[in-house]
């Protein structure tokens, strides 16, 4: 498949690219900083340098899949870019079925046994300094759920999303997942595998799934 | 004031322009079809011809106010353009306080005594043919309510929004309004007056108000 990744040099995006290359897919990295991408990836990756909000329909027209792995640092200042970019990409793809577009969301929009996880996060002291990020990503899913004319999928990590190698994994839909050790954690490596598995064998359509390290 | 109107040739937009001209404001019409606008307005209106989704930050930079009076015909096909355009405009104006931006929303997001008005609309036979339009506009308000870094205001008509001259009016916030004759209707002329009054004497910030003919 021809796979484009936005936010390609980030912790989620880069692992997805390595996994996609391992499986023989053709990868395009859409990045703000081509130099950083060239250092990170070998010459098999096509690099397009542009601001994510400047991406055009034309940039996406040749792809089978676009993965939005764009993320800003946790905080108040740029949190809104998650929802703004999701709408920008969805708008470019309105009334199409290709490319399929995968949005990496936060865990905040998952349901826990105490309600929406983002509401629990708000109870953490000083959460007002960073809560805008999970809130924006939770609203991103609210938006996606209104979208019926684009081939989209959302994916949320578990409560912790850590840099690390791939493991076996558990899949879920809208509830926070825990493994047998009662740990709710997914590694970037596992997230990449779960996404590539879903791309190669589609099972989710216009909905969100979630992944947990087994 | 320097006032820009998107959807300037529509039923709401054109009345706003006439009212603004009457009050001596400088008006810019941002329109898809300059010829139609030139027929409708006299030479005092500056006309910029471009697709609403191609509007740039630069186009708005000289304005005190932008009014989003863009509307697509009621129906399934293009309803999503309401939410997509709202996010496009908000994105251009993130982290600014000028221009102020006014979104003309539907009545669907108002609360009635039976709950959200759009839920009542869904009970009308064959509403599935057009419900996407009020739903998209209701979601537009959900989105705006997440926006803390733009100087926005939303305005909803009453249950009926009809072409007609200005009258005295009643203002409300989030509930469907009725006049003394138990009629919930606002004319385009009244809507234009209420918006210009709000622009000249701001009372609403990052919230929605609603208008009813008295």
Coordinates of C-alpha atoms in Angstrom, one line a residue:
Chain A
X1 CA 0.0 0.0 0.0
X2 CA 0.9 3.6 -0.4
X3 CA 0.9 5.1 3.1
X4 CA 1.3 8.7 4.0
X5 CA 2.2 9.7 7.5
X6 CA 1.6 13.2 8.9
X7 CA 3.7 13.9 12.1
X8 CA 6.1 11.3 10.7
X9 CA 9.0 12.2 12.9
X10 CA 7.1 12.0 16.1
X11 CA 7.1 9.1 18.6
X12 CA 4.0 7.4 17.1
X13 CA 4.6 8.4 13.4
X14 CA 8.2 7.2 13.2
X15 CA 7.4 3.7 14.6
X16 CA 4.5 3.4 12.1
X17 CA 6.9 4.2 9.3
X18 CA 9.5 1.6 10.4
X19 CA 6.8 -1.0 10.7
X20 CA 5.3 -0.1 7.3
X21 CA 8.7 -0.3 5.6
X22 CA 9.4 -3.7 7.3
X23 CA 6.2 -4.9 5.6
X24 CA 7.2 -3.6 2.2
X25 CA 4.8 -0.7 1.9
X26 CA 5.6 2.5 0.1
X27 CA 5.8 5.3 2.6
X28 CA 5.5 9.1 2.2
X29 CA 6.4 11.2 5.2
X30 CA 4.6 14.6 5.3
X31 CA 6.8 16.7 7.6
X32 CA 7.5 20.2 8.7
X33 CA 11.2 19.5 8.8
X34 CA 12.7 17.5 5.9
X35 CA 16.2 17.5 7.4
X36 CA 15.0 15.8 10.6
X37 CA 13.1 13.2 8.5
X38 CA 16.1 12.5 6.2
X39 CA 18.2 11.8 9.3
X40 CA 15.6 9.5 10.7
X41 CA 14.5 7.5 7.7
X42 CA 16.4 5.9 4.9
X43 CA 16.0 6.9 1.2
X44 CA 13.1 4.5 0.7
X45 CA 10.8 7.0 2.4
X46 CA 9.5 9.8 0.1
X47 CA 9.6 13.1 2.0
X48 CA 7.3 16.0 1.4
X49 CA 8.1 19.1 3.5
X50 CA 5.1 21.2 4.3
X51 CA 3.1 22.5 7.2
X52 CA 0.3 20.1 7.9
X53 CA -2.3 22.8 7.4
X54 CA -1.0 23.5 3.9
X55 CA -1.5 19.8 2.8
X56 CA -3.8 19.8 -0.2
X57 CA -6.1 17.2 -1.8
X58 CA -3.5 16.8 -4.4
X59 CA -0.9 15.8 -1.8
X60 CA -3.2 12.9 -0.7
X61 CA -4.6 11.9 -4.1
X62 CA -2.0 9.2 -4.8
X63 CA -2.2 7.5 -1.4
X64 CA -4.2 4.5 -0.2
X65 CA -3.9 5.5 3.4
X66 CA -3.2 8.7 5.3
X67 CA -2.2 8.5 9.0
X68 CA -2.6 11.6 11.1
X69 CA 0.0 11.1 13.8
X70 CA 0.4 14.8 14.3
X71 CA 0.8 15.8 17.9
X72 CA 1.8 19.0 19.7
X73 CA 3.4 19.0 23.1
X74 CA 0.9 18.6 26.0
X75 CA -0.2 22.0 27.0
X76 CA -2.6 24.9 26.6
X77 CA -1.0 26.7 23.7
X78 CA -1.3 24.6 20.6
X79 CA -3.8 21.9 21.7
X80 CA -6.4 23.2 19.3
X81 CA -4.3 22.1 16.4
X82 CA -5.5 18.5 16.9
X83 CA -9.1 19.3 16.1
X84 CA -8.3 22.0 13.5
X85 CA -6.0 19.6 11.6
X86 CA -8.5 16.7 11.7
X87 CA -11.2 19.0 10.2
X88 CA -8.7 20.2 7.6
X89 CA -7.9 16.6 6.5
X90 CA -11.5 15.5 6.6
X91 CA -12.5 18.5 4.5
X92 CA -9.9 17.6 1.8
X93 CA -11.3 14.0 1.7
X94 CA -15.1 14.8 1.9
X95 CA -17.1 12.6 -0.5
X96 CA -14.3 10.1 -1.1
X97 CA -13.6 6.6 0.1
X98 CA -9.8 6.7 -0.8
X99 CA -7.5 7.3 0.8
X100 CA -8.6 5.8 4.1
X101 CA -7.5 8.1 6.9
X102 CA -6.4 7.0 10.4
X103 CA -6.4 9.5 13.3
X104 CA -4.3 8.8 16.3
X105 CA -6.4 10.1 19.2
X106 CA -5.6 10.4 22.9
X107 CA -6.9 8.1 25.6
X108 CA -9.1 10.9 27.0
X109 CA -12.1 10.0 24.8
X110 CA -12.2 6.4 26.1
X111 CA -14.8 5.4 28.7
X112 CA -13.5 4.2 32.0
X113 CA -15.7 2.7 34.8
X114 CA -15.9 6.3 36.3
X115 CA -17.0 7.9 33.0
X116 CA -15.1 9.6 30.3
X117 CA -11.3 9.2 31.0
X118 CA -10.7 12.9 30.2
X119 CA -13.0 13.8 33.2
X120 CA -10.8 11.7 35.4
X121 CA -7.7 13.4 34.1
X122 CA -9.2 16.7 35.2
X123 CA -9.0 15.6 38.8
X124 CA -5.2 15.4 38.7
X125 CA -3.6 18.5 40.4
X126 CA -2.5 21.2 38.0
X127 CA -4.2 19.4 35.1
X128 CA -5.4 22.8 33.8
X129 CA -1.8 23.2 32.5
X130 CA -2.2 20.4 30.0
X131 CA -5.9 19.3 29.9
X132 CA -6.5 21.2 26.7
X133 CA -4.6 18.5 24.8
X134 CA -6.7 15.5 25.8
X135 CA -9.8 17.7 25.6
X136 CA -9.0 18.7 22.0
X137 CA -8.3 15.1 21.0
X138 CA -11.6 13.9 22.7
X139 CA -13.5 16.6 20.7
X140 CA -11.7 15.3 17.6
X141 CA -13.5 12.0 18.0
X142 CA -16.8 13.8 18.6
X143 CA -16.2 15.5 15.3
X144 CA -15.2 12.3 13.5
X145 CA -18.4 10.7 14.6
X146 CA -20.4 13.2 12.6
X147 CA -18.5 12.3 9.5
X148 CA -20.3 9.9 7.2
X149 CA -18.7 10.7 3.8
X150 CA -15.0 9.9 4.5
X151 CA -13.4 6.5 5.0
X152 CA -12.0 7.3 8.5
X153 CA -10.8 5.3 11.6
X154 CA -9.7 6.6 15.0
X155 CA -7.3 4.8 17.3
X156 CA -6.7 5.6 20.9
X157 CA -3.7 4.3 23.0
X158 CA -4.3 2.9 26.5
X159 CA -4.0 5.2 29.6
X160 CA -0.2 5.2 29.1
X161 CA 1.4 5.6 25.7
X162 CA 5.1 5.0 26.1
X163 CA 8.0 4.7 23.7
X164 CA 9.0 1.0 23.4
X165 CA 9.2 -2.1 21.3
X166 CA 6.2 -4.1 20.0
X167 CA 4.5 -6.8 22.0
X168 CA 1.4 -8.9 21.6
X169 CA -1.7 -6.8 22.0
X170 CA -5.3 -6.6 23.0
X171 CA -7.9 -4.6 21.0
X172 CA -11.0 -2.8 22.2
X173 CA -13.5 -0.2 21.1
X174 CA -14.5 2.6 23.3
X175 CA -13.4 1.4 26.8
X176 CA -10.1 1.8 28.5
X177 CA -8.3 -1.5 28.2
X178 CA -6.2 -3.3 30.9
X179 CA -4.0 -6.4 30.5
X180 CA -3.9 -9.4 32.8
X181 CA -1.5 -7.5 35.1
X182 CA -4.2 -4.7 35.3
X183 CA -1.9 -2.4 33.4
X184 CA -3.3 0.0 30.8
X185 CA -0.3 0.8 28.6
X186 CA 0.6 0.6 25.0
X187 CA 4.0 1.0 23.5
X188 CA 4.7 2.9 20.3
X189 CA 5.9 -0.3 18.7
X190 CA 2.7 -2.1 19.5
X191 CA 0.6 0.8 18.3
X192 CA 2.4 0.7 15.0
X193 CA 1.8 -3.1 14.6
X194 CA -1.9 -2.8 15.5
X195 CA -2.4 0.0 13.0
X196 CA -0.6 -1.8 10.2
X197 CA -2.6 -5.0 11.0
X198 CA -5.8 -2.9 10.7
X199 CA -4.6 -1.4 7.4
X200 CA -3.8 -4.8 5.9
X201 CA -7.0 -6.4 7.1
X202 CA -9.6 -3.7 7.7
X203 CA -12.2 -4.5 10.4
X204 CA -13.1 -1.0 11.6
X205 CA -14.9 1.7 9.6
X206 CA -16.0 5.1 10.8
X207 CA -15.3 4.2 14.4
X208 CA -12.5 4.2 16.9
X209 CA -10.6 1.3 18.3
X210 CA -8.0 1.1 21.1
X211 CA -4.9 -1.0 21.8
X212 CA -3.2 -2.3 24.9
X213 CA 0.1 -4.2 25.4
X214 CA -0.8 -7.8 26.3
Chain B
X1 CA -16.3 49.4 11.2
X2 CA -14.8 47.3 8.5
X3 CA -17.1 44.4 8.1
X4 CA -16.5 41.3 5.9
X5 CA -19.4 39.0 5.0
X6 CA -19.0 35.5 3.8
X7 CA -22.1 34.2 2.0
X8 CA -22.9 37.8 1.2
X9 CA -25.4 37.2 -1.6
X10 CA -27.5 34.8 0.5
X11 CA -30.8 35.7 2.3
X12 CA -29.1 36.5 5.6
X13 CA -25.9 37.9 4.2
X14 CA -27.4 40.4 1.8
X15 CA -29.7 41.9 4.4
X16 CA -26.7 42.3 6.8
X17 CA -24.9 44.2 4.1
X18 CA -27.7 46.6 3.4
X19 CA -28.1 47.3 7.1
X20 CA -24.3 47.8 7.5
X21 CA -24.2 50.2 4.5
X22 CA -27.2 52.1 5.9
X23 CA -25.2 52.6 9.1
X24 CA -22.2 53.8 7.3
X25 CA -19.9 50.9 7.7
X26 CA -17.3 49.8 5.2
X27 CA -18.4 46.4 3.8
X28 CA -16.4 43.7 2.0
X29 CA -18.4 40.9 0.4
X30 CA -16.5 37.6 0.1
X31 CA -18.4 35.7 -2.5
X32 CA -18.1 32.8 -4.9
X33 CA -19.7 34.8 -7.7
X34 CA -18.6 38.4 -8.1
X35 CA -21.1 39.0 -10.9
X36 CA -24.1 38.2 -8.7
X37 CA -22.7 40.4 -5.9
X38 CA -22.2 43.3 -8.3
X39 CA -25.8 43.1 -9.4
X40 CA -27.0 43.0 -5.9
X41 CA -24.8 45.6 -4.2
X42 CA -23.8 49.1 -5.3
X43 CA -20.2 50.1 -5.8
X44 CA -19.7 51.0 -2.1
X45 CA -19.2 47.3 -1.4
X46 CA -15.7 45.8 -1.9
X47 CA -16.1 42.5 -3.6
X48 CA -13.6 39.7 -3.2
X49 CA -14.4 36.6 -5.3
X50 CA -13.2 33.4 -3.9
X51 CA -14.3 30.0 -2.6
X52 CA -15.0 30.4 1.2
X53 CA -12.5 27.5 1.9
X54 CA -9.8 29.4 0.0
X55 CA -10.1 32.5 2.3
X56 CA -6.7 33.2 3.9
X57 CA -5.6 35.0 7.1
X58 CA -4.5 37.8 4.8
X59 CA -8.1 38.3 3.5
X60 CA -9.3 38.9 7.0
X61 CA -6.4 40.9 8.4
X62 CA -7.8 44.3 7.5
X63 CA -11.3 43.7 9.0
X64 CA -12.8 44.5 12.4
X65 CA -15.5 41.9 12.0
X66 CA -16.1 38.8 9.8
X67 CA -19.7 37.5 9.5
X68 CA -20.0 33.9 8.4
X69 CA -23.5 33.9 6.7
X70 CA -22.5 31.0 4.5
X71 CA -25.3 28.5 4.0
X72 CA -25.8 25.6 1.7
X73 CA -29.3 24.4 0.6
X74 CA -31.0 22.2 3.2
X75 CA -30.1 18.6 2.5
X76 CA -27.7 15.8 2.9
X77 CA -25.1 16.5 0.3
X78 CA -23.3 19.7 1.4
X79 CA -24.4 20.1 5.0
X80 CA -20.9 19.3 6.3
X81 CA -19.6 22.5 4.8
X82 CA -21.1 24.5 7.8
X83 CA -18.8 22.8 10.3
X84 CA -15.9 22.6 7.9
X85 CA -16.0 26.3 7.1
X86 CA -16.4 27.3 10.8
X87 CA -13.2 25.4 11.7
X88 CA -11.4 26.8 8.6
X89 CA -12.2 30.4 9.7
X90 CA -11.5 29.7 13.4
X91 CA -8.2 28.2 12.5
X92 CA -7.2 31.3 10.5
X93 CA -8.0 33.4 13.6
X94 CA -6.5 31.3 16.4
X95 CA -4.7 33.3 19.0
X96 CA -6.2 36.6 17.8
X97 CA -8.9 39.0 19.2
X98 CA -9.5 40.9 15.9
X99 CA -11.4 40.5 13.7
X100 CA -14.4 39.5 15.8
X101 CA -16.2 36.7 14.0
X102 CA -19.9 36.1 14.0
X103 CA -21.3 32.7 13.0
X104 CA -24.9 32.5 11.9
X105 CA -26.1 29.2 13.2
X106 CA -29.4 27.3 12.8
X107 CA -32.1 27.0 15.4
X108 CA -31.4 23.3 15.9
X109 CA -28.9 23.9 18.7
X110 CA -31.4 25.9 20.7
X111 CA -33.0 24.3 23.8
X112 CA -36.8 23.9 23.6
X113 CA -39.0 22.6 26.5
X114 CA -38.7 19.2 24.9
X115 CA -34.9 19.2 24.7
X116 CA -32.6 20.2 21.9
X117 CA -34.6 21.6 19.0
X118 CA -32.8 19.5 16.4
X119 CA -34.1 16.4 18.2
X120 CA -37.7 17.6 17.7
X121 CA -36.9 18.3 14.0
X122 CA -35.9 14.7 13.7
X123 CA -39.5 13.6 14.5
X124 CA -40.8 15.4 11.3
X125 CA -41.6 12.8 8.6
X126 CA -38.8 12.5 6.0
X127 CA -36.5 14.7 8.0
X128 CA -33.7 12.4 7.1
X129 CA -33.6 14.2 3.8
X130 CA -32.5 17.5 5.3
X131 CA -31.7 16.9 9.0
X132 CA -27.9 16.9 8.2
X133 CA -28.1 20.6 7.8
X134 CA -29.4 21.5 11.3
X135 CA -27.2 18.8 12.8
X136 CA -24.1 20.2 11.2
X137 CA -25.0 23.7 12.4
X138 CA -25.7 22.3 15.9
X139 CA -22.3 20.6 15.9
X140 CA -20.8 23.9 14.7
X141 CA -21.8 25.4 18.1
X142 CA -20.4 22.5 20.0
X143 CA -17.1 23.2 18.2
X144 CA -17.3 26.9 18.9
X145 CA -17.8 26.3 22.6
X146 CA -14.4 24.6 22.7
X147 CA -12.7 27.7 21.2
X148 CA -11.2 30.0 23.8
X149 CA -8.6 31.9 21.7
X150 CA -10.7 33.6 19.1
X151 CA -13.2 36.5 19.5
X152 CA -16.3 34.6 18.3
X153 CA -20.1 35.0 18.7
X154 CA -22.8 32.7 17.4
X155 CA -26.3 33.7 16.6
X156 CA -29.3 31.5 16.0
X157 CA -32.6 32.5 14.4
X158 CA -35.9 31.5 15.9
X159 CA -37.7 28.4 14.8
X160 CA -38.6 30.1 11.5
X161 CA -36.2 32.2 9.6
X162 CA -38.0 34.0 6.9
X163 CA -37.2 36.6 4.3
X164 CA -38.8 39.9 5.4
X165 CA -38.4 43.4 6.7
X166 CA -37.0 44.5 10.1
X167 CA -39.2 44.7 13.2
X168 CA -38.6 45.2 16.9
X169 CA -37.0 42.2 18.4
X170 CA -36.5 40.0 21.5
X171 CA -33.1 38.6 22.4
X172 CA -32.3 35.4 24.2
X173 CA -29.4 33.0 24.8
X174 CA -29.8 29.3 24.4
X175 CA -33.6 28.8 24.5
X176 CA -36.0 28.9 21.6
X177 CA -37.8 32.3 21.8
X178 CA -41.5 33.0 21.3
X179 CA -43.1 36.5 21.0
X180 CA -46.3 37.5 22.7
X181 CA -48.3 35.9 20.0
X182 CA -46.5 32.6 20.7
X183 CA -44.8 32.8 17.4
X184 CA -41.1 31.8 17.1
X185 CA -40.0 33.6 13.9
X186 CA -37.3 36.0 12.9
X187 CA -37.1 37.9 9.6
X188 CA -33.8 38.4 7.7
X189 CA -34.3 42.2 8.2
X190 CA -34.5 41.8 12.0
X191 CA -31.6 39.4 12.1
X192 CA -29.5 42.0 10.3
X193 CA -30.5 44.7 12.8
X194 CA -29.8 42.5 15.8
X195 CA -26.4 41.6 14.5
X196 CA -25.4 45.2 13.7
X197 CA -26.6 46.3 17.1
X198 CA -24.4 43.6 18.7
X199 CA -21.5 44.7 16.6
X200 CA -21.8 48.3 17.5
X201 CA -22.4 47.6 21.2
X202 CA -20.9 44.3 22.1
X203 CA -22.6 42.3 24.9
X204 CA -21.9 38.7 23.9
X205 CA -18.5 37.1 23.9
X206 CA -17.6 33.4 23.1
X207 CA -21.3 32.5 23.4
X208 CA -24.4 32.3 21.2
X209 CA -27.5 34.5 21.3
X210 CA -30.8 34.2 19.5
X211 CA -33.3 36.7 18.0
X212 CA -37.1 36.7 17.6
X213 CA -39.4 39.2 15.9
X214 CA -41.4 41.0 18.6

